[in-house]
Every structure is written in structure tokens, then in C-alpha cells.
Amino acid sequence: MSLHKADKKSEESKAYYQEAVSCIKKQDFVNAEKNLLASINRHPSADAYHNLGVLRFMQGKAEEALQHLHSAVMIDPAYDESYATGMRIMRQQGNIPRAIEYCAMAIKAAPAKSAHKAEFISLIGNMKFMAFSPDIKQLIALCMESGDQDSERLQNAWMSLYRLDPLHAPLVNLAKQEDFKTFEKAMGKLKDLAPLNDRFFTLGLENMGFSDLAFERFLTHLRHLLLKDFSANGTKKFGPEYLPFVAALATYCFYTEFIFHCGEEENAWLNDLQAKVESSPNLSEELYALCLLGCYRPLHKHPKAQDFLEACEKRPELKNFTLYVLRQPLTEQDLRKSIPPITDIQAGTSSEVQQQYEEFPYPRWRILLNVKKPEALAQFKETDDLKILIAGAGTGKEALVYAKLFPKADILAIDLSLTSLSYARRIAIENNLSNVTFRQADILLLGSVLKCEYDIIVSCWVLHHLREPEAGLGIL
């Protein structure tokens, strides 16, 4: 074929393909199919094969769809959407192992695309694996590392793989030791502690909270041993080479509100540790001690918190620790000043609930995902100028979901806890959501300050905190 004829066929192919795209937009799938076939006949392209595969999938012809998707990736091995569509076909057919394989190929072809990782998490999040897979381990680590996924949904998958991973078998066996003395003795027999720095393991600690008693006991004993080792004279079992793990454990302890038991022995050592950190003329040389202190106490509340932040920012391996344990909480402290009260807080139940959530803001969520509009709100459009009240906003998840669903809305989010509201405001700023106003208020006193009506009022997990829930409901 002459070069001229080849160019002509290529141009004809592009023209048929563009016509097919136009037909798809009009939902004229019959003519879309004709034009896609004509495009492929003139000059095969990954785009045309992919779209034909999608059409065959819509027609319920899964095998033909997979053949066309395969043709697309044969032309362009990096055509990630074809792998993703193959994943959806396999998932619809209930073939989850194959769906995972297709999803893995989509992520490999386009590692920066968050949608593929989100679909992977939705596939495996609730799974408990029966056999170890290094490929799945790598993919889970990639999802956690990206920072744009709700890693909490991976708890079951992560824990099952961790327990099956040959690398972590010695650590998993340690979790069987119920008291500290037997744990310490068993730990002393281990020659290789490198698995503590395994990125899969440290990412799990940095990104999740586990409701697993044996694992919690393991971490509690391990924290105790780290502090004892640091405080002892002579040869150390742990040192700065374990900084990535200690930083990850500190992040875990921060997000679980330092709930692990701390005995009198630890408290004595802890005071010495804090004194060592505080008296150090060069914090960059005491980062291991600083992270160990962070396993027990909230560093952002320390008078030298800003110095801690500056020292940690210089170390790439402390990126997540620095962000979660120092930078974000310090930002929230500054934001408290920008959230004025609109009511007093009543003495009694309101004050007691406020105190609880000032100390423990809940939930400490991280990622604002896209959500579908609830059917109950079908009458409202995203372009509507709505007035929305979030009564008892907490750390802001509901408020910011509504801010994304209705970008034109004027949203007022109120809560008793200034700590919770500053947490919510930080996430709002990070997501460029400016249609939410955060104010400190007591629901029981709203009637005296809010005279307008609202199109939507949201109050989740709030009224049960009131001494008389009916009174709060009546005001709303």
C-alpha cells in the first residue's frame, strides 16, 4: 500500500471514530457501532476497539467485549481504561480473582489515576485472603502510599495478608504472647527485626486503626519494649535504624488517642525521655527519641512543637509522621481562632459532651471521597441555591460531603467542640470548599439565634447525646 493510501485510510478511520463518539454522546449506539467497525476496518486503533468493547459489554456480550478490549491493549499496552472495563466485566460475572488481575493491570498502566485504586479497594476491602500474594501486597501498599484513597477500607485485606506474609511470621507469632515478660523474652530471641521497617507494615500503621485485640496487645508490648530499651544502659536492641517504624507507631498511637495501657514503669522512663528531648540542643540528632515520645504523648501540644516540626521536615522518611502528628494538628490549633461561637454552651450535659470531644475529636477521618446523592434528596439539584444546616457537625464529614454535592449551597455547620470544628475546617480548606461556615454552638440554644428556615437539616449521631433528645429535635 502506498504512503498516500495509508494516510487516506488513517484519516478516514479518524473521521469514522469521531462520528462514533458523536453518536455515543447522543446515545445512538446502533450508528456508533457501525462507525466504530468502519473505523477499525480502515485503520485499527486502541480507542475504537475499546469503545466497541464497551458497547458489546452494554449489549451483554461479555466474551466479545473482552476480545475487543484485548485488541485495544495489544495496540496500546498502556490503555488503562480497557483493563478497567475488563475488571468490571469480571466483577459482574463474579470472577473476583480475574477482576483483581485486570484492576492490577489498570493500576500498572496508569499508576497516577486514583479511580483505578478506588475500584481495587472496593474489590478487596472486605476480603480475608487465604494465601499470601506479593502482588496484592504491593498494590495495597501503592494505594496507601498515594494519599488519595480511604485506606481504612483495606483493614481486613491488610490484616489477612500481614498474617500470611512469610516476612512477618516471627512478628505474628509474637502476638500470641499475652504478658509483657514473655513477649520480651520471645522478642529477644529474634535475630532479624527488619520486617518492622517493611513499608507495607509501616503504611498500615500510618493509615489504619485496627479492632483486633491480639494486634493491639502486640503493639502495646512493642511500644513498652522500645521505651525500656531506650532507657536501659548498655547495648540497645533498637536504634535510629528503626526510625521509620517508630514514626509509624507514633502516628498510629496519635490516631487511636494514645489508648494503649501505660504502666508506672513506663511513666517513669517517659519523663526521662521527654527531658532528653526538651534539653537537646540539636533536635535533628534526637528524632528517634522524639518519635518514641510521640508514641505516648501528643507532640503538637508541646511548647516546642514548631521546633519539632522543623526538625522532622528535613527527613523524607518522616513525611507522614510530620504531616499527621505535627503539621495538621498545628494548623488546626491556628484555625480555632477563626471559628467564633454563636451561642453559649449550657452547663451540664452539653458542657460534658463538649469536653469529651475537645479532648477526643471523632472521627479522625482523612479522605473526602465523591459520594452519590441520597435518593431522599433527589428533588434537589446541585445548582440549587440551598440553605443547609448541619447540626452537630463533629469533624465535618457530613458537612463537606454536602458541600461537594451542592456547591451552590450556603451551609452552616455547628458543633459544641472547637477542636472538632477546626479539624473540619482544615479539611474544607484542603479540598477548596468555601461554601461551609463553621460555628461553635449548642443545639439547645439555636432557637434564640437562628431565625431563618433551612431547605435541609442534617443531624447524625447527635441527638442521643442530649439529656432530652426530643427537646433538640423540637428546636431543629
Coordinates of C-alpha atoms in Angstrom, one line a residue:
M1 CA 0.0 0.0 0.0
S2 CA 1.3 3.4 -0.9
L3 CA 2.0 6.0 1.7
H4 CA -0.7 8.2 0.3
K5 CA -3.4 5.4 0.5
A6 CA -2.3 4.6 4.1
D7 CA -2.6 8.2 5.1
K8 CA -6.0 8.4 3.5
K9 CA -7.2 5.3 5.3
S10 CA -5.9 6.7 8.6
E11 CA -7.8 9.9 8.1
E12 CA -11.0 8.0 7.1
S13 CA -10.6 5.9 10.2
K14 CA -10.3 9.0 12.4
A15 CA -13.4 10.5 10.8
Y16 CA -15.5 7.4 11.4
Y17 CA -14.2 7.3 15.0
Q18 CA -15.2 10.9 15.7
E19 CA -18.6 10.2 14.2
A20 CA -18.9 7.2 16.5
V21 CA -18.0 9.3 19.5
S22 CA -20.7 11.8 18.5
C23 CA -23.3 9.0 18.2
I24 CA -22.3 7.7 21.7
K25 CA -22.9 11.2 23.2
K26 CA -26.3 11.1 21.6
Q27 CA -26.9 7.5 22.9
D28 CA -27.3 6.4 19.3
F29 CA -25.5 3.1 19.9
V30 CA -26.6 1.5 16.6
N31 CA -24.8 4.0 14.4
A32 CA -22.0 4.3 16.9
E33 CA -21.3 0.6 16.4
K34 CA -21.4 0.9 12.6
N35 CA -18.9 3.8 12.7
L36 CA -16.6 2.0 15.1
L37 CA -16.5 -1.1 12.9
A38 CA -15.8 1.2 9.8
S39 CA -13.0 2.9 11.7
I40 CA -11.4 -0.4 12.7
N41 CA -11.8 -1.7 9.1
R42 CA -9.9 1.4 7.7
H43 CA -7.2 1.6 10.4
P44 CA -7.4 -0.3 13.7
S45 CA -6.9 1.9 16.8
A46 CA -7.0 1.3 20.6
D47 CA -9.7 3.9 21.0
A48 CA -12.0 2.3 18.5
Y49 CA -11.5 -1.3 19.9
H50 CA -12.0 -0.1 23.4
N51 CA -15.3 1.7 22.7
L52 CA -16.6 -1.2 20.7
G53 CA -15.7 -3.4 23.7
V54 CA -17.7 -1.1 26.0
L55 CA -20.7 -1.3 23.5
R56 CA -20.5 -5.1 23.5
F57 CA -20.4 -5.1 27.3
M58 CA -23.6 -2.9 27.4
Q59 CA -25.2 -5.4 25.0
G60 CA -24.5 -8.2 27.4
K61 CA -21.9 -9.8 25.1
A62 CA -19.1 -10.2 27.6
E63 CA -16.9 -12.5 25.6
E64 CA -16.9 -10.3 22.5
A65 CA -16.3 -7.3 24.7
L66 CA -13.2 -8.9 26.2
Q67 CA -11.9 -9.8 22.8
H68 CA -12.2 -6.1 21.7
L69 CA -10.6 -4.8 24.9
H70 CA -7.7 -7.3 24.4
S71 CA -7.3 -5.9 20.9
A72 CA -7.1 -2.4 22.3
V73 CA -4.3 -3.2 24.7
M74 CA -2.4 -5.2 22.0
I75 CA -2.2 -1.9 20.1
D76 CA -1.5 0.2 23.2
P77 CA -0.4 -1.8 26.2
A78 CA -0.8 1.3 28.4
Y79 CA -4.6 1.7 27.5
D80 CA -5.7 1.5 31.2
E81 CA -9.4 2.0 30.6
S82 CA -9.6 -1.3 28.7
Y83 CA -8.1 -3.1 31.7
A84 CA -10.6 -1.3 33.9
T85 CA -13.5 -2.2 31.7
G86 CA -12.3 -5.8 31.8
M87 CA -12.3 -5.6 35.6
R88 CA -15.9 -4.5 35.6
I89 CA -16.9 -7.4 33.3
M90 CA -15.2 -9.9 35.5
R91 CA -16.7 -8.4 38.6
Q92 CA -20.2 -8.5 37.1
Q93 CA -19.6 -12.2 36.4
G94 CA -18.5 -12.8 39.9
N95 CA -14.9 -13.8 38.9
I96 CA -13.2 -11.7 41.5
P97 CA -9.7 -13.1 41.1
R98 CA -9.7 -12.2 37.4
A99 CA -11.3 -8.8 38.2
I100 CA -8.3 -8.2 40.6
E101 CA -5.9 -9.1 37.8
Y102 CA -7.5 -6.7 35.4
C103 CA -7.5 -4.0 38.0
A104 CA -3.9 -4.6 38.8
M105 CA -3.0 -4.1 35.1
A106 CA -5.1 -0.9 35.0
I107 CA -3.1 0.5 38.0
K108 CA 0.2 -0.6 36.5
A109 CA -0.7 1.1 33.2
A110 CA -1.8 4.4 34.9
P111 CA -0.4 4.4 38.5
A112 CA -1.4 8.1 38.9
K113 CA -5.1 7.5 38.3
S114 CA -6.9 7.4 41.6
A115 CA -10.1 5.8 40.1
H116 CA -8.4 2.5 39.5
K117 CA -7.1 2.3 43.0
A118 CA -10.5 3.2 44.4
E119 CA -12.0 0.3 42.4
F120 CA -9.3 -2.0 43.6
I121 CA -10.1 -1.1 47.2
S122 CA -13.8 -1.7 46.6
L123 CA -12.9 -5.1 45.2
I124 CA -10.7 -6.4 48.0
G125 CA -11.5 -4.2 51.0
N126 CA -13.6 -6.7 52.8
M127 CA -11.7 -9.8 51.7
K128 CA -9.7 -12.0 54.0
F129 CA -7.1 -13.7 52.0
M130 CA -6.4 -17.4 52.5
A131 CA -3.0 -17.4 50.7
F132 CA -0.2 -14.8 50.5
S133 CA 0.2 -12.8 47.3
P134 CA 3.2 -10.5 46.9
D135 CA 1.5 -8.7 44.0
I136 CA -1.6 -7.9 46.1
K137 CA 0.7 -6.7 48.9
Q138 CA 2.4 -4.4 46.5
L139 CA -0.9 -3.0 45.2
I140 CA -2.2 -2.4 48.7
A141 CA 1.0 -0.5 49.6
L142 CA 0.6 1.6 46.5
C143 CA -2.9 2.5 47.4
M144 CA -1.9 3.5 50.9
E145 CA 1.1 5.4 49.6
S146 CA -0.9 7.5 47.2
G147 CA -2.6 9.5 49.9
D148 CA -5.8 10.0 47.9
Q149 CA -7.6 6.8 49.0
D150 CA -9.7 5.8 52.0
S151 CA -7.2 3.2 53.3
E152 CA -9.4 2.4 56.3
R153 CA -11.5 0.2 53.9
L154 CA -8.4 -2.0 53.5
Q155 CA -8.2 -3.2 57.1
N156 CA -9.4 -6.7 56.6
A157 CA -7.3 -7.3 53.4
W158 CA -4.2 -5.8 55.0
M159 CA -4.5 -7.8 58.2
S160 CA -5.1 -11.1 56.5
L161 CA -2.1 -10.5 54.2
Y162 CA 0.1 -9.4 57.1
R163 CA -0.6 -12.6 58.9
L164 CA 0.1 -14.7 55.9
D165 CA 3.3 -12.9 54.8
P166 CA 6.4 -15.1 55.4
L167 CA 8.4 -11.9 56.2
H168 CA 6.2 -11.1 59.2
A169 CA 5.7 -14.7 60.5
P170 CA 8.0 -14.1 63.5
L171 CA 6.1 -10.9 64.5
V172 CA 2.8 -12.6 64.0
N173 CA 3.8 -15.3 66.4
L174 CA 4.8 -12.7 69.0
A175 CA 1.2 -11.5 69.1
K176 CA 0.4 -14.8 70.9
Q177 CA 2.4 -13.6 74.0
E178 CA -0.2 -12.1 76.4
D179 CA 2.0 -10.7 79.1
F180 CA 4.9 -8.3 78.7
K181 CA 7.6 -10.5 80.2
T182 CA 7.0 -13.5 77.9
F183 CA 6.8 -11.1 75.0
E184 CA 10.1 -9.5 75.9
K185 CA 11.7 -12.9 76.2
A186 CA 10.4 -14.1 72.8
M187 CA 11.4 -10.8 71.2
G188 CA 14.9 -11.3 72.5
K189 CA 15.3 -14.5 70.5
L190 CA 14.5 -12.8 67.2
K191 CA 17.7 -12.1 65.2
D192 CA 16.1 -10.1 62.3
L193 CA 13.9 -7.1 63.2
A194 CA 14.0 -5.6 59.7
P195 CA 10.3 -6.5 59.0
L196 CA 9.4 -3.7 61.4
N197 CA 10.5 -1.3 58.7
D198 CA 8.7 -3.1 55.9
R199 CA 6.8 -0.3 54.0
F200 CA 3.6 -2.4 53.9
F201 CA 3.7 -2.7 57.7
T202 CA 4.5 0.9 58.4
L203 CA 1.9 2.2 55.9
G204 CA -0.7 0.1 57.6
L205 CA 0.1 1.7 61.0
E206 CA 0.1 5.2 59.4
N207 CA -3.2 4.8 57.6
M208 CA -5.5 2.5 59.6
G209 CA -6.8 1.7 63.0
F210 CA -7.4 -2.0 63.8
S211 CA -10.1 -3.5 66.0
D212 CA -8.0 -6.6 66.7
L213 CA -7.2 -7.4 70.3
A214 CA -4.1 -9.6 69.6
F215 CA -2.6 -7.0 67.3
E216 CA -3.3 -4.2 69.8
R217 CA -1.7 -6.2 72.5
F218 CA 1.3 -6.8 70.3
L219 CA 1.7 -3.1 69.6
T220 CA 1.3 -2.2 73.3
H221 CA 4.0 -4.6 74.3
L222 CA 6.3 -3.5 71.5
R223 CA 5.9 0.2 72.5
H224 CA 6.7 -0.8 76.1
L225 CA 9.8 -2.6 74.9
L226 CA 11.0 0.3 72.7
L227 CA 10.9 2.6 75.7
K228 CA 12.6 0.1 78.0
D229 CA 15.3 -0.5 75.5
F230 CA 15.9 3.3 75.0
S231 CA 16.0 3.8 78.8
A232 CA 18.4 1.0 79.5
N233 CA 22.1 1.3 79.9
G234 CA 24.4 -0.8 77.7
T235 CA 23.7 -2.4 74.3
K236 CA 20.5 -1.4 72.6
K237 CA 18.3 -3.8 70.6
F238 CA 16.6 -0.8 68.8
G239 CA 18.2 2.3 67.4
P240 CA 17.8 5.1 64.8
E241 CA 17.7 2.4 62.0
Y242 CA 14.2 1.7 63.2
L243 CA 13.1 5.3 62.9
P244 CA 10.5 4.6 60.1
F245 CA 8.8 2.0 62.3
V246 CA 8.8 4.1 65.4
A247 CA 7.4 7.1 63.5
A248 CA 4.6 4.9 62.0
L249 CA 3.8 3.6 65.5
A250 CA 3.6 7.1 66.8
T251 CA 1.2 8.0 64.1
Y252 CA -0.9 5.0 65.0
C253 CA -0.9 6.0 68.6
F254 CA -1.9 9.5 67.8
Y255 CA -4.9 8.5 65.7
T256 CA -6.0 6.0 68.3
E257 CA -5.8 8.7 71.0
F258 CA -2.9 7.0 72.9
I259 CA -5.3 4.4 74.1
F260 CA -2.7 1.7 74.8
H261 CA -2.1 0.9 78.5
C262 CA 0.9 2.7 80.0
G263 CA 2.2 1.3 83.4
E264 CA 4.1 3.1 86.2
E265 CA 7.4 1.7 84.9
E266 CA 6.8 3.3 81.5
N267 CA 5.7 6.6 83.0
A268 CA 9.0 6.9 84.9
W269 CA 11.0 6.3 81.8
L270 CA 8.8 8.6 79.8
N271 CA 9.6 11.6 82.0
D272 CA 13.3 11.0 81.4
L273 CA 12.7 10.6 77.6
Q274 CA 10.8 13.9 77.5
A275 CA 13.5 15.7 79.4
K276 CA 16.1 14.4 77.0
V277 CA 14.2 15.6 74.0
E278 CA 13.5 19.0 75.6
S279 CA 17.1 19.6 76.6
S280 CA 18.6 18.6 73.2
P281 CA 20.5 21.5 71.5
N282 CA 20.0 19.7 68.2
L283 CA 16.7 18.0 67.6
S284 CA 17.7 16.6 64.3
E285 CA 20.0 14.3 66.2
E286 CA 17.2 13.2 68.5
L287 CA 14.5 12.2 66.0
Y288 CA 14.3 8.6 67.2
A289 CA 13.7 9.9 70.8
L290 CA 11.2 12.4 69.5
C291 CA 9.2 9.8 67.6
L292 CA 9.3 7.5 70.6
L293 CA 7.9 10.3 72.7
G294 CA 5.2 10.7 70.1
C295 CA 4.2 7.1 70.8
Y296 CA 3.0 8.3 74.2
R297 CA 2.1 12.0 74.1
P298 CA 0.6 14.5 71.5
L299 CA 3.6 16.4 70.3
H300 CA 1.6 19.2 68.7
K301 CA 0.6 20.3 72.2
H302 CA 4.2 20.7 73.4
P303 CA 5.6 24.3 73.7
K304 CA 8.4 23.2 71.3
A305 CA 6.1 21.8 68.7
Q306 CA 7.2 24.2 66.0
D307 CA 10.8 23.2 66.6
F308 CA 9.8 19.5 66.4
L309 CA 8.1 20.2 63.0
E310 CA 11.1 22.0 61.5
A311 CA 13.4 19.2 62.6
C312 CA 11.2 16.4 61.1
E313 CA 10.5 18.1 57.8
K314 CA 14.1 17.6 56.8
R315 CA 13.7 13.8 56.8
P316 CA 11.8 12.3 53.9
E317 CA 11.1 9.0 55.8
L318 CA 9.1 11.1 58.3
K319 CA 6.8 12.6 55.7
N320 CA 3.6 11.0 57.0
F321 CA 4.6 11.4 60.7
T322 CA 5.3 15.1 60.2
L323 CA 2.0 15.6 58.3
Y324 CA -0.3 13.7 60.6
V325 CA 1.2 14.2 64.0
L326 CA 2.5 17.7 63.7
R327 CA 1.6 19.9 60.7
Q328 CA -2.1 19.1 60.5
P329 CA -2.8 19.4 64.3
L330 CA -0.8 22.6 64.5
T331 CA -2.8 24.0 61.6
E332 CA -6.0 23.1 63.4
Q333 CA -4.8 25.0 66.5
D334 CA -4.4 28.1 64.4
L335 CA -7.8 27.7 62.8
R336 CA -9.6 27.6 66.2
K337 CA -9.2 31.4 66.3
S338 CA -11.2 31.7 63.1
I339 CA -14.3 29.9 64.4
P340 CA -16.4 32.2 66.6
P341 CA -19.3 31.0 68.9
I342 CA -22.9 31.9 68.1
T343 CA -24.3 30.6 71.4
D344 CA -23.1 29.8 74.8
I345 CA -22.6 26.2 75.9
Q346 CA -25.1 25.1 78.5
A347 CA -23.7 23.7 81.8
G348 CA -24.4 20.0 82.4
T349 CA -24.8 17.6 79.5
S350 CA -23.8 20.0 76.8
S351 CA -20.6 21.1 78.6
E352 CA -19.7 17.5 79.4
V353 CA -20.1 16.3 75.8
Q354 CA -18.1 19.4 74.6
Q355 CA -15.3 18.4 77.0
Q356 CA -15.2 14.8 75.6
Y357 CA -14.9 15.9 72.0
E358 CA -12.5 18.7 72.7
E359 CA -10.1 16.1 74.0
F360 CA -11.0 13.3 71.5
P361 CA -12.3 14.7 68.2
Y362 CA -14.2 11.9 66.4
P363 CA -13.9 10.5 63.8
R364 CA -10.4 11.4 62.7
W365 CA -11.2 10.8 59.1
R366 CA -8.8 11.9 56.3
I367 CA -10.1 11.5 52.7
L368 CA -13.1 13.2 51.3
L369 CA -14.4 10.9 48.6
N370 CA -17.0 11.6 46.0
V371 CA -20.4 10.2 47.0
K372 CA -23.7 9.8 45.2
K373 CA -26.6 12.0 46.2
P374 CA -29.0 10.1 48.5
E375 CA -32.4 9.2 47.0
A376 CA -34.1 11.2 49.8
L377 CA -32.5 14.4 48.2
A378 CA -33.4 13.6 44.6
Q379 CA -35.7 16.7 44.5
F380 CA -32.7 19.0 44.9
K381 CA -30.2 19.8 42.1
E382 CA -26.6 20.6 42.5
T383 CA -27.2 24.0 41.0
D384 CA -29.8 24.9 43.6
D385 CA -29.2 27.8 46.0
L386 CA -29.9 25.8 49.1
K387 CA -29.6 26.7 52.8
I388 CA -28.4 23.7 54.7
L389 CA -27.8 23.3 58.5
I390 CA -25.5 20.6 59.8
A391 CA -26.5 20.4 63.5
G392 CA -23.7 18.6 65.3
A393 CA -21.1 18.6 62.6
G394 CA -18.3 17.0 64.6
T395 CA -15.1 16.7 62.4
G396 CA -17.1 17.7 59.3
K397 CA -17.6 14.7 57.2
E398 CA -21.3 15.2 56.5
A399 CA -20.9 18.9 56.1
L400 CA -18.2 18.5 53.5
V401 CA -20.0 15.8 51.6
Y402 CA -23.0 18.1 51.3
A403 CA -20.6 20.9 50.3
K404 CA -19.5 18.8 47.3
L405 CA -22.9 17.6 46.4
F406 CA -24.4 21.1 46.4
P407 CA -21.6 23.6 45.5
K408 CA -24.1 26.5 45.3
A409 CA -25.5 25.8 48.8
D410 CA -24.9 28.0 51.8
I411 CA -24.1 25.6 54.6
L412 CA -23.9 26.3 58.3
A413 CA -22.1 23.6 60.3
I414 CA -22.3 23.9 64.1
D415 CA -20.9 21.8 66.9
L416 CA -20.1 22.1 70.6
S417 CA -16.4 21.2 70.1
L418 CA -14.0 23.8 68.7
T419 CA -11.4 21.0 68.3
S420 CA -13.7 19.1 66.0
L421 CA -14.7 22.2 64.1
S422 CA -11.1 23.2 63.4
Y423 CA -10.4 19.7 62.2
A424 CA -13.3 20.0 59.8
R425 CA -12.3 23.5 58.6
R426 CA -8.8 22.2 57.8
I427 CA -10.1 19.5 55.5
A428 CA -12.5 22.0 53.9
I429 CA -9.5 24.3 53.1
E430 CA -7.5 21.3 51.8
N431 CA -10.4 20.5 49.4
N432 CA -11.1 24.1 48.3
L433 CA -14.6 24.1 49.8
S434 CA -15.7 27.6 50.6
N435 CA -19.4 27.1 50.9
V436 CA -19.4 25.9 54.5
T437 CA -19.4 28.2 57.5
F438 CA -18.2 26.6 60.8
R439 CA -19.5 28.0 64.1
Q440 CA -19.4 26.8 67.7
A441 CA -22.9 26.4 69.1
D442 CA -25.2 24.5 71.4
I443 CA -28.2 22.9 69.6
L444 CA -30.4 23.6 72.6
L445 CA -29.8 27.4 72.2
L446 CA -30.1 27.7 68.4
G447 CA -33.7 28.9 68.6
S448 CA -32.5 32.3 70.0
V449 CA -30.0 33.0 67.2
L450 CA -31.2 31.3 64.0
K451 CA -34.5 32.8 62.7
C452 CA -34.3 31.6 59.1
E453 CA -35.6 28.4 57.6
Y454 CA -33.4 25.7 56.0
D455 CA -34.0 23.5 53.0
I456 CA -32.1 20.6 54.5
I457 CA -31.2 20.0 58.1
V458 CA -28.7 17.2 58.8
S459 CA -28.1 15.8 62.3
C460 CA -26.3 12.4 62.5
W461 CA -25.3 10.6 65.8
V462 CA -26.0 13.8 67.8
L463 CA -29.4 13.9 69.5
H464 CA -28.7 10.8 71.6
H465 CA -26.1 12.9 73.4
L466 CA -28.8 15.2 74.8
R467 CA -30.4 14.6 78.1
E468 CA -33.8 15.2 76.4
P469 CA -33.3 14.3 72.7
E470 CA -36.9 15.4 72.0
A471 CA -36.0 19.0 73.0
G472 CA -33.2 19.1 70.5
L473 CA -35.3 17.7 67.7
G474 CA -38.0 20.2 68.5
I475 CA -35.6 23.1 68.1
L476 CA -34.4 21.8 64.7

